[in-house]
CSV table of N, CA and C in Angstrom, one decimal:
chain,number,residue,atom,x,y,z
A,12,MET,N,-7.4,16.4,18.8
A,12,MET,CA,-6.8,15.3,18.0
A,12,MET,C,-7.4,15.2,16.7
A,13,GLU,N,-6.7,15.0,15.8
A,13,GLU,CA,-7.1,14.8,14.3
A,13,GLU,C,-8.0,13.6,14.1
A,14,ASN,N,-9.1,13.6,13.3
A,14,ASN,CA,-9.9,12.6,13.1
A,14,ASN,C,-9.2,11.6,12.1
A,15,THR,N,-8.4,10.6,12.9
A,15,THR,CA,-7.7,9.6,12.0
A,15,THR,C,-8.6,8.8,10.9
A,16,ASN,N,-9.9,8.4,11.5
A,16,ASN,CA,-10.5,7.6,10.6
A,16,ASN,C,-11.0,8.4,9.4
A,17,GLN,N,-11.4,9.4,9.5
A,17,GLN,CA,-11.7,10.3,8.4
A,17,GLN,C,-10.7,10.6,7.4
A,18,GLN,N,-9.5,11.0,8.1
A,18,GLN,CA,-8.3,11.2,7.3
A,18,GLN,C,-7.9,10.0,6.4
A,19,PHE,N,-7.9,8.7,7.2
A,19,PHE,CA,-7.6,7.6,6.5
A,19,PHE,C,-8.6,7.2,5.4
A,20,ARG,N,-9.9,7.4,5.6
A,20,ARG,CA,-10.8,7.2,4.5
A,20,ARG,C,-10.6,8.2,3.3
A,21,GLU,N,-10.3,9.4,3.6
A,21,GLU,CA,-10.1,10.5,2.4
A,21,GLU,C,-8.9,10.0,1.7
A,22,ALA,N,-7.9,9.4,2.5
A,22,ALA,CA,-6.6,9.1,1.7
A,22,ALA,C,-6.9,7.8,0.9
A,23,LEU,N,-7.7,6.9,1.3
A,23,LEU,CA,-8.0,5.7,0.7
A,23,LEU,C,-8.8,6.3,-0.7
A,24,ASP,N,-9.8,7.3,-0.4
A,24,ASP,CA,-10.6,7.5,-1.5
A,24,ASP,C,-9.7,8.3,-2.7
A,25,ARG,N,-8.7,8.9,-2.2
A,25,ARG,CA,-7.7,9.5,-3.2
A,25,ARG,C,-7.1,8.4,-4.1
A,26,CYS,N,-6.6,7.3,-3.4
A,26,CYS,CA,-6.0,6.2,-3.9
A,26,CYS,C,-6.9,5.6,-5.0
A,27,ARG,N,-8.2,5.4,-4.4
A,27,ARG,CA,-9.1,4.7,-5.2
A,27,ARG,C,-9.5,5.4,-6.6
A,28,ALA,N,-9.3,6.8,-6.4
A,28,ALA,CA,-9.6,7.7,-7.7
A,28,ALA,C,-8.6,7.4,-8.7
A,29,VAL,N,-7.4,7.2,-8.3
A,29,VAL,CA,-6.3,6.9,-9.2
A,29,VAL,C,-6.5,5.7,-9.8
A,30,PHE,N,-6.7,4.6,-8.9
A,30,PHE,CA,-6.9,3.2,-9.3
A,30,PHE,C,-8.0,3.1,-10.4
A,31,ALA,N,-9.3,3.8,-10.1
A,31,ALA,CA,-10.2,3.7,-11.2
A,31,ALA,C,-9.8,4.4,-12.3
A,32,ALA,N,-9.2,5.6,-12.3
A,32,ALA,CA,-8.7,6.3,-13.6
A,32,ALA,C,-7.8,5.3,-14.4
A,33,LYS,N,-6.9,4.7,-13.7
A,33,LYS,CA,-6.0,3.7,-14.5
A,33,LYS,C,-6.7,2.4,-14.9
A,34,LEU,N,-7.7,1.9,-14.2
A,34,LEU,CA,-8.6,1.1,-14.8
A,34,LEU,C,-9.3,1.5,-16.1
A,35,GLY,N,-9.6,2.7,-16.1
A,35,GLY,CA,-10.2,3.3,-17.2
A,35,GLY,C,-9.3,3.3,-18.5
A,36,ASP,N,-8.1,3.5,-18.2
A,36,ASP,CA,-7.0,3.5,-19.2
A,36,ASP,C,-6.6,2.1,-19.7
A,37,TYR,N,-6.4,1.1,-18.7
A,37,TYR,CA,-5.7,-0.1,-18.9
A,37,TYR,C,-6.7,-1.4,-18.6
A,38,GLY,N,-7.8,-1.1,-18.0
A,38,GLY,CA,-8.6,-2.2,-17.5
A,38,GLY,C,-7.9,-2.9,-16.4
A,39,PRO,N,-8.2,-4.0,-16.0
A,39,PRO,CA,-7.5,-4.8,-15.0
A,39,PRO,C,-6.4,-5.7,-15.5
A,40,SER,N,-5.6,-5.0,-16.3
A,40,SER,CA,-4.3,-5.7,-16.9
A,40,SER,C,-3.3,-6.1,-15.8
A,41,TRP,N,-3.5,-5.6,-14.6
A,41,TRP,CA,-2.7,-6.1,-13.5
A,41,TRP,C,-3.0,-7.6,-13.1
A,42,ARG,N,-4.2,-8.2,-13.5
A,42,ARG,CA,-4.5,-9.5,-13.2
A,42,ARG,C,-3.5,-10.6,-13.7
A,43,ILE,N,-2.7,-10.2,-14.7
A,43,ILE,CA,-1.7,-11.1,-15.2
A,43,ILE,C,-0.3,-11.2,-14.1
A,44,MET,N,-0.1,-10.2,-13.3
A,44,MET,CA,1.0,-10.2,-12.3
A,44,MET,C,1.0,-11.1,-11.3
A,45,ARG,N,2.1,-11.9,-11.2
A,45,ARG,CA,2.2,-12.8,-10.1
A,45,ARG,C,2.6,-12.1,-8.8
A,46,PRO,N,2.2,-12.5,-7.6
A,46,PRO,CA,2.7,-11.8,-6.4
A,46,PRO,C,4.1,-11.3,-6.3
A,47,GLU,N,5.1,-12.1,-6.8
A,47,GLU,CA,6.4,-11.8,-6.7
A,47,GLU,C,6.6,-10.5,-7.5
A,48,ALA,N,5.9,-10.4,-8.7
A,48,ALA,CA,6.1,-9.1,-9.5
A,48,ALA,C,5.6,-7.9,-8.7
A,49,ILE,N,4.4,-8.2,-8.2
A,49,ILE,CA,3.9,-7.0,-7.4
A,49,ILE,C,4.7,-6.7,-6.2
A,50,THR,N,5.4,-7.6,-5.5
A,50,THR,CA,6.3,-7.2,-4.5
A,50,THR,C,7.5,-6.4,-4.9
A,51,ASP,N,7.9,-6.9,-6.2
A,51,ASP,CA,9.0,-6.0,-6.9
A,51,ASP,C,8.5,-4.6,-7.3
A,52,GLN,N,7.4,-4.4,-7.7
A,52,GLN,CA,6.8,-3.0,-8.1
A,52,GLN,C,6.7,-2.2,-6.7
A,53,LEU,N,6.2,-2.9,-5.6
A,53,LEU,CA,6.3,-2.1,-4.4
A,53,LEU,C,7.7,-1.7,-4.0
A,54,PHE,N,8.6,-2.5,-4.1
A,54,PHE,CA,10.1,-2.4,-4.0
A,54,PHE,C,10.4,-1.1,-4.8
A,55,ILE,N,10.1,-1.0,-6.0
A,55,ILE,CA,10.5,0.1,-6.9
A,55,ILE,C,10.0,1.3,-6.4
A,56,LYS,N,8.9,1.4,-6.0
A,56,LYS,CA,8.1,2.5,-5.6
A,56,LYS,C,8.7,3.0,-4.2
A,57,ALA,N,8.9,2.1,-3.2
A,57,ALA,CA,9.6,2.4,-2.0
A,57,ALA,C,10.9,3.1,-2.1
A,58,LYS,N,11.7,2.4,-2.9
A,58,LYS,CA,13.1,2.8,-3.1
A,58,LYS,C,13.1,4.3,-3.8
A,59,ARG,N,12.2,4.4,-4.7
A,59,ARG,CA,12.1,5.8,-5.3
A,59,ARG,C,11.8,6.9,-4.2
A,60,ILE,N,10.9,6.5,-3.3
A,60,ILE,CA,10.5,7.6,-2.3
A,60,ILE,C,11.7,7.8,-1.4
A,61,ARG,N,12.5,6.7,-1.0
A,61,ARG,CA,13.6,6.8,-0.2
A,61,ARG,C,14.8,7.6,-1.0
A,62,SER,N,14.9,7.4,-2.3
A,62,SER,CA,15.8,8.1,-3.1
A,62,SER,C,15.6,9.6,-3.0
A,63,LEU,N,14.3,9.9,-3.3
A,63,LEU,CA,13.9,11.4,-3.3
A,63,LEU,C,14.0,12.0,-2.0
A,64,GLN,N,13.8,11.2,-0.8
A,64,GLN,CA,14.0,11.7,0.6
A,64,GLN,C,15.5,12.1,0.7
A,65,ILE,N,16.3,11.2,0.2
A,65,ILE,CA,17.8,11.4,0.4
A,65,ILE,C,18.4,12.5,-0.5
A,66,LYS,N,18.0,12.5,-1.8
A,66,LYS,CA,18.5,13.5,-2.8
A,66,LYS,C,17.7,14.8,-2.7
A,67,GLY,N,16.5,14.8,-2.3
A,67,GLY,CA,15.8,16.0,-2.1
A,67,GLY,C,15.1,16.6,-3.4
A,68,VAL,N,15.5,16.0,-4.5
A,68,VAL,CA,15.0,16.5,-5.8
A,68,VAL,C,14.7,15.4,-6.7
A,69,SER,N,13.7,15.4,-7.6
A,69,SER,CA,13.2,14.6,-8.6
A,69,SER,C,13.7,14.9,-9.8
A,70,ALA,N,14.3,14.0,-10.7
A,70,ALA,CA,14.6,14.3,-12.0
A,70,ALA,C,13.6,14.2,-13.0
A,71,VAL,N,12.5,13.5,-12.7
A,71,VAL,CA,11.3,13.3,-13.4
A,71,VAL,C,10.2,14.1,-13.1
A,72,GLY,N,10.3,14.9,-12.1
A,72,GLY,CA,9.3,16.0,-11.8
A,72,GLY,C,8.2,15.5,-10.8
A,73,GLU,N,8.1,14.2,-10.6
A,73,GLU,CA,7.0,13.6,-9.7
A,73,GLU,C,7.5,13.5,-8.4
A,74,GLY,N,6.7,13.7,-7.3
A,74,GLY,CA,7.0,13.7,-5.9
A,74,GLY,C,6.8,12.5,-5.2
A,75,ILE,N,6.7,12.5,-4.0
A,75,ILE,CA,6.7,11.2,-3.0
A,75,ILE,C,5.3,10.9,-3.1
A,76,LEU,N,4.4,11.9,-3.0
A,76,LEU,CA,2.9,11.5,-2.6
A,76,LEU,C,2.4,10.4,-3.7
A,77,PRO,N,2.7,10.7,-4.9
A,77,PRO,CA,2.1,9.7,-5.9
A,77,PRO,C,2.7,8.3,-5.7
A,78,GLU,N,3.8,8.3,-5.2
A,78,GLU,CA,4.4,6.9,-4.9
A,78,GLU,C,3.8,6.2,-3.8
A,79,PHE,N,3.5,7.1,-2.7
A,79,PHE,CA,2.7,6.4,-1.5
A,79,PHE,C,1.3,5.9,-2.1
A,80,ILE,N,0.8,6.7,-3.0
A,80,ILE,CA,-0.5,6.2,-3.6
A,80,ILE,C,-0.4,4.9,-4.3
A,81,ALA,N,0.7,4.9,-5.0
A,81,ALA,CA,1.0,3.6,-5.9
A,81,ALA,C,1.2,2.4,-5.0
A,82,ILE,N,1.8,2.6,-4.0
A,82,ILE,CA,2.2,1.5,-2.9
A,82,ILE,C,0.7,1.1,-2.3
A,83,VAL,N,-0.2,1.9,-2.0
A,83,VAL,CA,-1.5,1.6,-1.4
A,83,VAL,C,-2.1,0.7,-2.6
A,84,ASN,N,-2.0,1.2,-3.9
A,84,ASN,CA,-2.8,0.4,-4.9
A,84,ASN,C,-2.3,-0.8,-5.3
A,85,TYR,N,-0.8,-0.9,-5.3
A,85,TYR,CA,-0.2,-2.2,-5.5
A,85,TYR,C,-0.4,-3.1,-4.5
A,86,GLY,N,-0.4,-2.6,-3.2
A,86,GLY,CA,-0.5,-3.5,-2.1
A,86,GLY,C,-2.1,-4.1,-2.1
A,87,ILE,N,-3.0,-3.3,-2.5
A,87,ILE,CA,-4.4,-3.8,-2.6
A,87,ILE,C,-4.5,-4.8,-3.7
A,88,VAL,N,-3.9,-4.4,-4.9
A,88,VAL,CA,-3.9,-5.6,-5.9
A,88,VAL,C,-3.1,-6.8,-5.5
A,89,GLY,N,-2.0,-6.6,-4.9
A,89,GLY,CA,-1.3,-7.8,-4.2
A,89,GLY,C,-2.1,-8.6,-3.5
A,90,ILE,N,-3.0,-8.2,-2.4
A,90,ILE,CA,-3.8,-9.0,-1.9
A,90,ILE,C,-5.0,-9.6,-2.6
A,91,ILE,N,-5.4,-8.9,-3.6
A,91,ILE,CA,-6.5,-9.4,-4.5
A,91,ILE,C,-5.8,-10.6,-5.3
A,92,GLN,N,-4.7,-10.5,-5.7
A,92,GLN,CA,-3.9,-11.5,-6.4
A,92,GLN,C,-3.7,-12.8,-5.6
A,93,LEU,N,-3.3,-12.7,-4.3
A,93,LEU,CA,-3.2,-13.5,-3.5
A,93,LEU,C,-4.5,-14.3,-3.2
A,94,ARG,N,-5.5,-13.8,-3.2
A,94,ARG,CA,-6.7,-14.4,-3.0
A,94,ARG,C,-7.4,-15.1,-4.3
A,95,LEU,N,-7.2,-14.4,-5.4
A,95,LEU,CA,-7.6,-14.9,-6.7
A,95,LEU,C,-6.7,-15.8,-7.4
A,96,GLY,N,-5.4,-15.7,-7.1
A,96,GLY,CA,-4.4,-16.1,-8.1
A,96,GLY,C,-4.3,-15.2,-9.3
A,97,PHE,N,-3.1,-15.4,-9.9
A,97,PHE,CA,-2.9,-14.5,-11.1
A,97,PHE,C,-3.7,-15.4,-12.2
A,98,ALA,N,-3.9,-14.5,-13.3
A,98,ALA,CA,-4.5,-15.0,-14.6
A,98,ALA,C,-3.5,-14.8,-15.8
A,99,ASP,N,-3.9,-15.3,-16.8
A,99,ASP,CA,-3.2,-15.1,-18.1
A,99,ASP,C,-3.7,-14.0,-19.0
A,100,SER,N,-4.8,-13.5,-18.5
A,100,SER,CA,-5.4,-12.4,-19.2
A,100,SER,C,-6.3,-11.5,-18.3
A,101,LYS,N,-6.8,-10.6,-18.8
A,101,LYS,CA,-7.8,-9.7,-17.9
A,101,LYS,C,-9.0,-10.5,-17.9
A,102,ASP,N,-9.3,-11.2,-16.6
A,102,ASP,CA,-10.5,-12.1,-16.6
A,102,ASP,C,-11.7,-11.5,-15.7
A,103,ILE,N,-11.4,-10.2,-15.1
A,103,ILE,CA,-12.5,-9.8,-14.3
A,103,ILE,C,-12.9,-8.3,-15.0
A,104,THR,N,-14.1,-7.8,-14.8
A,104,THR,CA,-14.5,-6.5,-15.2
A,104,THR,C,-13.9,-5.4,-14.3
A,105,THR,N,-13.9,-4.3,-14.9
A,105,THR,CA,-13.6,-3.0,-14.1
A,105,THR,C,-14.5,-3.0,-12.8
A,106,GLU,N,-15.7,-3.2,-13.0
A,106,GLU,CA,-16.7,-3.2,-11.9
A,106,GLU,C,-16.3,-4.1,-10.8
A,107,LYS,N,-15.9,-5.4,-11.1
A,107,LYS,CA,-15.5,-6.5,-10.1
A,107,LYS,C,-14.2,-5.9,-9.6
A,108,SER,N,-13.3,-5.3,-10.4
A,108,SER,CA,-12.0,-4.9,-9.9
A,108,SER,C,-12.2,-3.8,-8.7
A,109,LEU,N,-13.2,-2.9,-9.0
A,109,LEU,CA,-13.5,-1.9,-8.0
A,109,LEU,C,-14.1,-2.5,-6.7
A,110,GLN,N,-14.9,-3.5,-7.0
A,110,GLN,CA,-15.5,-4.2,-5.6
A,110,GLN,C,-14.5,-4.8,-5.0
A,111,LEU,N,-13.6,-5.5,-5.5
A,111,LEU,CA,-12.7,-6.1,-4.7
A,111,LEU,C,-11.7,-5.2,-4.0
A,112,TYR,N,-11.4,-4.1,-4.6
A,112,TYR,CA,-10.5,-3.0,-4.3
A,112,TYR,C,-11.1,-2.5,-2.9
A,113,ASP,N,-12.6,-2.3,-3.0
A,113,ASP,CA,-13.2,-1.7,-1.9
A,113,ASP,C,-13.3,-2.6,-0.8
A,114,GLU,N,-13.2,-3.8,-1.0
A,114,GLU,CA,-13.3,-5.0,0.0
A,114,GLU,C,-12.0,-4.9,0.8
A,115,VAL,N,-10.8,-4.9,0.0
A,115,VAL,CA,-9.5,-4.7,0.6
A,115,VAL,C,-9.2,-3.6,1.3
A,116,ALA,N,-9.7,-2.5,1.0
A,116,ALA,CA,-9.5,-1.2,1.4
A,116,ALA,C,-10.1,-1.1,2.8
A,117,ALA,N,-11.5,-1.7,2.8
A,117,ALA,CA,-12.1,-1.6,4.1
A,117,ALA,C,-11.5,-2.5,5.1
A,118,GLU,N,-10.9,-3.7,4.6
A,118,GLU,CA,-10.1,-4.5,5.6
A,118,GLU,C,-8.8,-3.7,6.1
A,119,ALA,N,-8.3,-3.0,5.2
A,119,ALA,CA,-7.0,-2.2,5.7
A,119,ALA,C,-7.5,-1.2,6.6
A,120,MET,N,-8.6,-0.7,6.4
A,120,MET,CA,-9.1,0.4,7.4
A,120,MET,C,-9.5,-0.3,8.8
A,121,LYS,N,-10.1,-1.3,8.7
A,121,LYS,CA,-10.4,-2.0,9.9
A,121,LYS,C,-9.3,-2.3,10.8
A,122,LEU,N,-8.2,-2.9,10.0
A,122,LEU,CA,-6.9,-3.2,10.7
A,122,LEU,C,-6.2,-1.9,11.3
A,123,MET,N,-6.3,-0.9,10.6
A,123,MET,CA,-5.8,0.4,11.1
A,123,MET,C,-6.5,0.7,12.4
A,124,ILE,N,-7.8,0.7,12.5
A,124,ILE,CA,-8.6,1.2,13.4
A,124,ILE,C,-8.1,0.3,14.7
A,125,ALA,N,-8.0,-1.0,14.6
A,125,ALA,CA,-7.8,-2.0,15.6
A,125,ALA,C,-6.3,-1.5,16.2
A,126,LYS,N,-5.4,-1.6,15.3
A,126,LYS,CA,-4.0,-1.3,15.6
A,126,LYS,C,-3.9,0.2,16.1
A,127,ASN,N,-4.5,1.1,15.6
A,127,ASN,CA,-4.3,2.6,16.1
A,127,ASN,C,-4.9,2.6,17.6
A,128,HIS,N,-5.9,1.8,17.9
A,128,HIS,CA,-6.4,1.8,19.2
A,128,HIS,C,-5.3,1.3,20.2
A,129,ASP,N,-4.6,0.1,19.8
A,129,ASP,CA,-3.7,-0.4,20.6
A,129,ASP,C,-2.4,0.5,20.6
A,130,TYR,N,-2.0,1.2,19.6
A,130,TYR,CA,-0.8,1.9,19.6
A,130,TYR,C,-1.1,3.3,19.9
A,131,ASP,N,-2.4,3.7,20.2
A,131,ASP,CA,-2.7,5.1,20.6
A,131,ASP,C,-2.0,6.2,19.7
A,132,GLU,N,-2.2,6.1,18.5
A,132,GLU,CA,-1.9,7.2,17.4
A,132,GLU,C,-0.5,7.4,17.4
A,133,ALA,N,0.4,6.3,17.7
A,133,ALA,CA,1.9,6.6,17.6
A,133,ALA,C,2.4,6.8,16.3
A,134,TRP,N,1.7,6.5,15.2
A,134,TRP,CA,2.1,6.9,14.0
A,134,TRP,C,2.2,8.4,13.6
A,135,ARG,N,1.5,9.2,14.4
A,135,ARG,CA,1.6,10.7,14.3
A,135,ARG,C,2.9,11.1,14.7
A,136,GLY,N,3.5,10.5,15.6
A,136,GLY,CA,4.8,11.0,16.1
A,136,GLY,C,6.1,10.4,15.3
A,137,MET,N,5.7,9.6,14.3
A,137,MET,CA,6.8,9.1,13.5
A,137,MET,C,7.0,10.1,12.4
A,138,ARG,N,8.3,10.0,11.8
A,138,ARG,CA,8.6,10.6,10.7
A,138,ARG,C,8.2,9.8,9.3
A,139,VAL,N,7.9,10.6,8.2
A,139,VAL,CA,7.6,10.0,6.9
A,139,VAL,C,8.5,9.0,6.6
A,140,LEU,N,10.0,9.5,6.8
A,140,LEU,CA,11.0,8.6,6.4
A,140,LEU,C,11.0,7.2,7.1
A,141,SER,N,10.3,7.1,8.4
A,141,SER,CA,10.4,5.9,8.9
A,141,SER,C,9.4,5.1,8.4
A,142,TYR,N,8.2,5.5,7.8
A,142,TYR,CA,7.2,4.8,7.1
A,142,TYR,C,7.9,4.0,5.9
A,143,VAL,N,8.6,4.7,5.2
A,143,VAL,CA,9.4,4.2,4.1
A,143,VAL,C,10.3,3.1,4.4
A,144,ASP,N,11.2,3.4,5.4
A,144,ASP,CA,12.1,2.3,5.9
A,144,ASP,C,11.3,1.0,6.4
A,145,LEU,N,10.1,1.3,7.0
A,145,LEU,CA,9.3,0.2,7.4
A,145,LEU,C,8.7,-0.6,6.3
A,146,ILE,N,8.3,0.0,5.3
A,146,ILE,CA,7.9,-0.5,3.9
A,146,ILE,C,8.9,-1.4,3.4
A,147,LEU,N,10.0,-0.8,3.3
A,147,LEU,CA,11.2,-1.5,2.7
A,147,LEU,C,11.6,-2.8,3.6
A,148,THR,N,11.3,-2.6,4.8
A,148,THR,CA,11.5,-3.8,5.6
A,148,THR,C,10.6,-4.9,5.3
A,149,LYS,N,9.3,-4.4,5.3
A,149,LYS,CA,8.1,-5.4,5.0
A,149,LYS,C,8.5,-6.0,3.7
A,150,ILE,N,8.9,-5.1,2.7
A,150,ILE,CA,9.2,-5.9,1.2
A,150,ILE,C,10.2,-7.0,1.4
A,151,GLU,N,11.3,-6.6,2.1
A,151,GLU,CA,12.4,-7.6,2.1
A,151,GLU,C,11.8,-8.9,3.0
A,152,ARG,N,10.9,-8.7,3.8
A,152,ARG,CA,10.4,-9.9,4.6
A,152,ARG,C,9.5,-10.7,3.5
A,153,THR,N,8.7,-9.9,2.8
A,153,THR,CA,7.8,-10.6,1.9
A,153,THR,C,8.5,-11.4,0.8
A,154,LYS,N,9.7,-10.8,0.4
A,154,LYS,CA,10.5,-11.5,-0.7
A,154,LYS,C,11.1,-12.9,-0.1
A,155,GLU,N,11.6,-12.7,1.2
A,155,GLU,CA,11.9,-14.0,2.0
A,155,GLU,C,10.8,-15.0,2.0
A,156,ILE,N,9.7,-14.6,2.3
A,156,ILE,CA,8.5,-15.5,2.6
A,156,ILE,C,8.2,-16.1,1.2
A,157,GLU,N,8.2,-15.3,0.1
A,157,GLU,CA,8.0,-15.7,-1.4
A,157,GLU,C,9.0,-16.6,-1.7
A,158,ASP,N,10.2,-16.5,-1.4
A,158,ASP,CA,11.3,-17.3,-1.8
A,158,ASP,C,11.4,-18.7,-0.9
A,159,HIS,N,10.5,-18.8,0.0
A,159,HIS,CA,10.3,-19.9,0.9
A,159,HIS,C,8.8,-20.5,0.5
A,160,ASN,N,8.3,-20.2,-0.7
A,160,ASN,CA,7.0,-20.6,-1.0
A,160,ASN,C,5.9,-20.4,-0.1
A,161,GLY,N,5.9,-19.2,0.5
A,161,GLY,CA,5.0,-18.9,1.6
A,161,GLY,C,4.9,-19.4,2.7
A,162,ASN,N,5.9,-20.3,3.0
A,162,ASN,CA,6.0,-21.1,4.4
A,162,ASN,C,6.6,-20.2,5.4
A,163,VAL,N,6.0,-19.9,6.6
A,163,VAL,CA,6.6,-19.4,7.7
A,163,VAL,C,6.3,-20.1,9.0
A,164,LYS,N,7.2,-19.9,9.8
A,164,LYS,CA,7.1,-20.8,11.1
A,164,LYS,C,6.3,-19.9,12.2
A,165,VAL,N,6.7,-18.7,12.4
A,165,VAL,CA,6.2,-17.9,13.5
A,165,VAL,C,5.8,-16.6,13.0
A,166,SER,N,6.1,-16.1,11.8
A,166,SER,CA,5.8,-14.7,11.2
A,166,SER,C,4.5,-14.7,10.5
A,167,GLU,N,4.0,-13.7,10.3
A,167,GLU,CA,2.7,-13.2,9.6
A,167,GLU,C,3.0,-13.6,8.1
A,168,GLY,N,1.9,-13.7,7.4
A,168,GLY,CA,2.2,-14.1,6.0
A,168,GLY,C,2.3,-12.8,5.1
A,169,ILE,N,2.4,-13.2,3.8
A,169,ILE,CA,2.6,-12.1,2.9
A,169,ILE,C,1.4,-11.1,2.8
A,170,ASP,N,0.1,-11.5,3.1
A,170,ASP,CA,-0.9,-10.7,3.1
A,170,ASP,C,-0.8,-9.7,4.2
A,171,ALA,N,-0.4,-10.0,5.5
A,171,ALA,CA,-0.2,-9.1,6.5
A,171,ALA,C,0.9,-8.1,6.3
A,172,ASN,N,2.0,-8.6,5.5
A,172,ASN,CA,3.0,-7.5,5.1
A,172,ASN,C,2.5,-6.6,4.2
A,173,TYR,N,1.5,-6.9,3.2
A,173,TYR,CA,0.8,-6.1,2.2
A,173,TYR,C,0.1,-5.1,3.0
A,174,PHE,N,-0.8,-5.6,4.0
A,174,PHE,CA,-1.7,-4.8,4.6
A,174,PHE,C,-0.8,-3.6,5.5
A,175,ASP,N,0.3,-3.9,6.1
A,175,ASP,CA,1.1,-3.0,6.8
A,175,ASP,C,1.6,-2.0,5.8
A,176,MET,N,2.1,-2.5,4.5
A,176,MET,CA,2.7,-1.5,3.6
A,176,MET,C,1.5,-0.6,3.2
A,177,ILE,N,0.3,-0.9,3.0
A,177,ILE,CA,-0.8,-0.2,2.7
A,177,ILE,C,-1.1,1.0,3.8
A,178,ASN,N,-1.1,0.5,5.0
A,178,ASN,CA,-1.3,1.4,6.1
A,178,ASN,C,-0.2,2.3,6.4
A,179,TYR,N,1.0,2.0,6.3
A,179,TYR,CA,2.1,2.8,6.4
A,179,TYR,C,1.9,4.0,5.1
A,180,SER,N,1.6,3.5,4.1
A,180,SER,CA,1.6,4.5,3.0
A,180,SER,C,0.4,5.3,3.2
A,181,VAL,N,-0.7,4.9,3.7
A,181,VAL,CA,-1.9,5.9,4.0
A,181,VAL,C,-1.3,7.0,5.0
A,182,PHE,N,-0.7,6.4,6.1
A,182,PHE,CA,-0.2,7.5,7.0
A,182,PHE,C,0.8,8.4,6.4
A,183,GLY,N,1.5,7.9,5.3
A,183,GLY,CA,2.5,9.0,4.7
A,183,GLY,C,1.7,10.0,3.9
A,184,ILE,N,0.5,9.4,3.3
A,184,ILE,CA,-0.4,10.3,2.5
A,184,ILE,C,-0.9,11.4,3.4
A,185,ILE,N,-1.4,10.9,4.6
A,185,ILE,CA,-2.1,11.8,5.6
A,185,ILE,C,-1.0,12.9,6.0
A,186,LYS,N,0.3,12.4,6.2
A,186,LYS,CA,1.2,13.5,6.7
A,186,LYS,C,1.6,14.3,5.7
A,187,LEU,N,1.7,14.0,4.5
A,187,LEU,CA,2.2,14.9,3.4
A,187,LEU,C,1.1,15.7,3.0
A,188,THR,N,-0.2,15.2,3.2
A,188,THR,CA,-1.2,16.2,2.7
A,188,THR,C,-1.5,17.1,3.8
A,189,ASP,N,-1.4,16.9,5.2
A,189,ASP,CA,-1.3,17.8,6.3
A,189,ASP,C,-0.2,18.8,6.1
A,190,GLU,N,1.1,18.4,5.7
A,190,GLU,CA,2.1,19.4,5.4
A,190,GLU,C,1.9,20.4,4.3
A,191,SER,N,1.3,19.8,3.3
A,191,SER,CA,1.0,20.7,2.2
A,191,SER,C,-0.2,21.7,2.4
A,192,GLU,N,-0.9,21.5,3.4
A,192,GLU,CA,-2.2,22.2,3.7
A,192,GLU,C,-1.7,23.4,4.8
A,193,HIS,N,-0.6,23.1,5.3
A,193,HIS,CA,-0.1,24.2,6.4
A,193,HIS,C,0.9,25.0,5.9
C-alpha cells in the first residue's frame, strides 16, 4: 500500500510552493476577496477541469494538475478568509500568510488522516473525474449555504465543504502525479 500520508504531504508541499511563489508576485492580495468570490473562483477551476476531461484537449496549453493545485490554494484561502474576514487591502504580511496557510494545510491533513482511516483508502479506487464531480457538488452546496447567510439546519458549514474540496484536490494531484510517473 502506498504511503498516503507522505504522498499527501508532498502534494501539499507542491501547492504551498505555488502559493508562496504567487505571494512573491502579488503579496496577499487575496485578502480583499469575500468568501463568495472565492467559491466562484473554485467553481471556475473545477469547471475547467471537467471541461478538459470531457474535451480531452486544452486550448491554452495548461492541464488539469495546475487547476487541482489552484483549488487546494483557493480552498485554503477560503478557510483563512472565513476565519479572519475579508479586508479592504493587503493587511497581513507574506510571512503571516504562509503561517496561516500552513495551519490550514495541517488541519486538512489531519482531517484526511481521520477520514482515510474510516474509509480505508477508498479514494484510491475512485476515478479522478469523480473528485471533480464531488468538488462541483461541494461548490453548489457552498453557494446554497452562502445564499442562506451561512445558516444550515443539519449540514456541515462552508469550512467543511472547503476542506473536502482541498482533500479531493490533493487526491487528484496524487493520482495524476502517480500516472505521470508510471
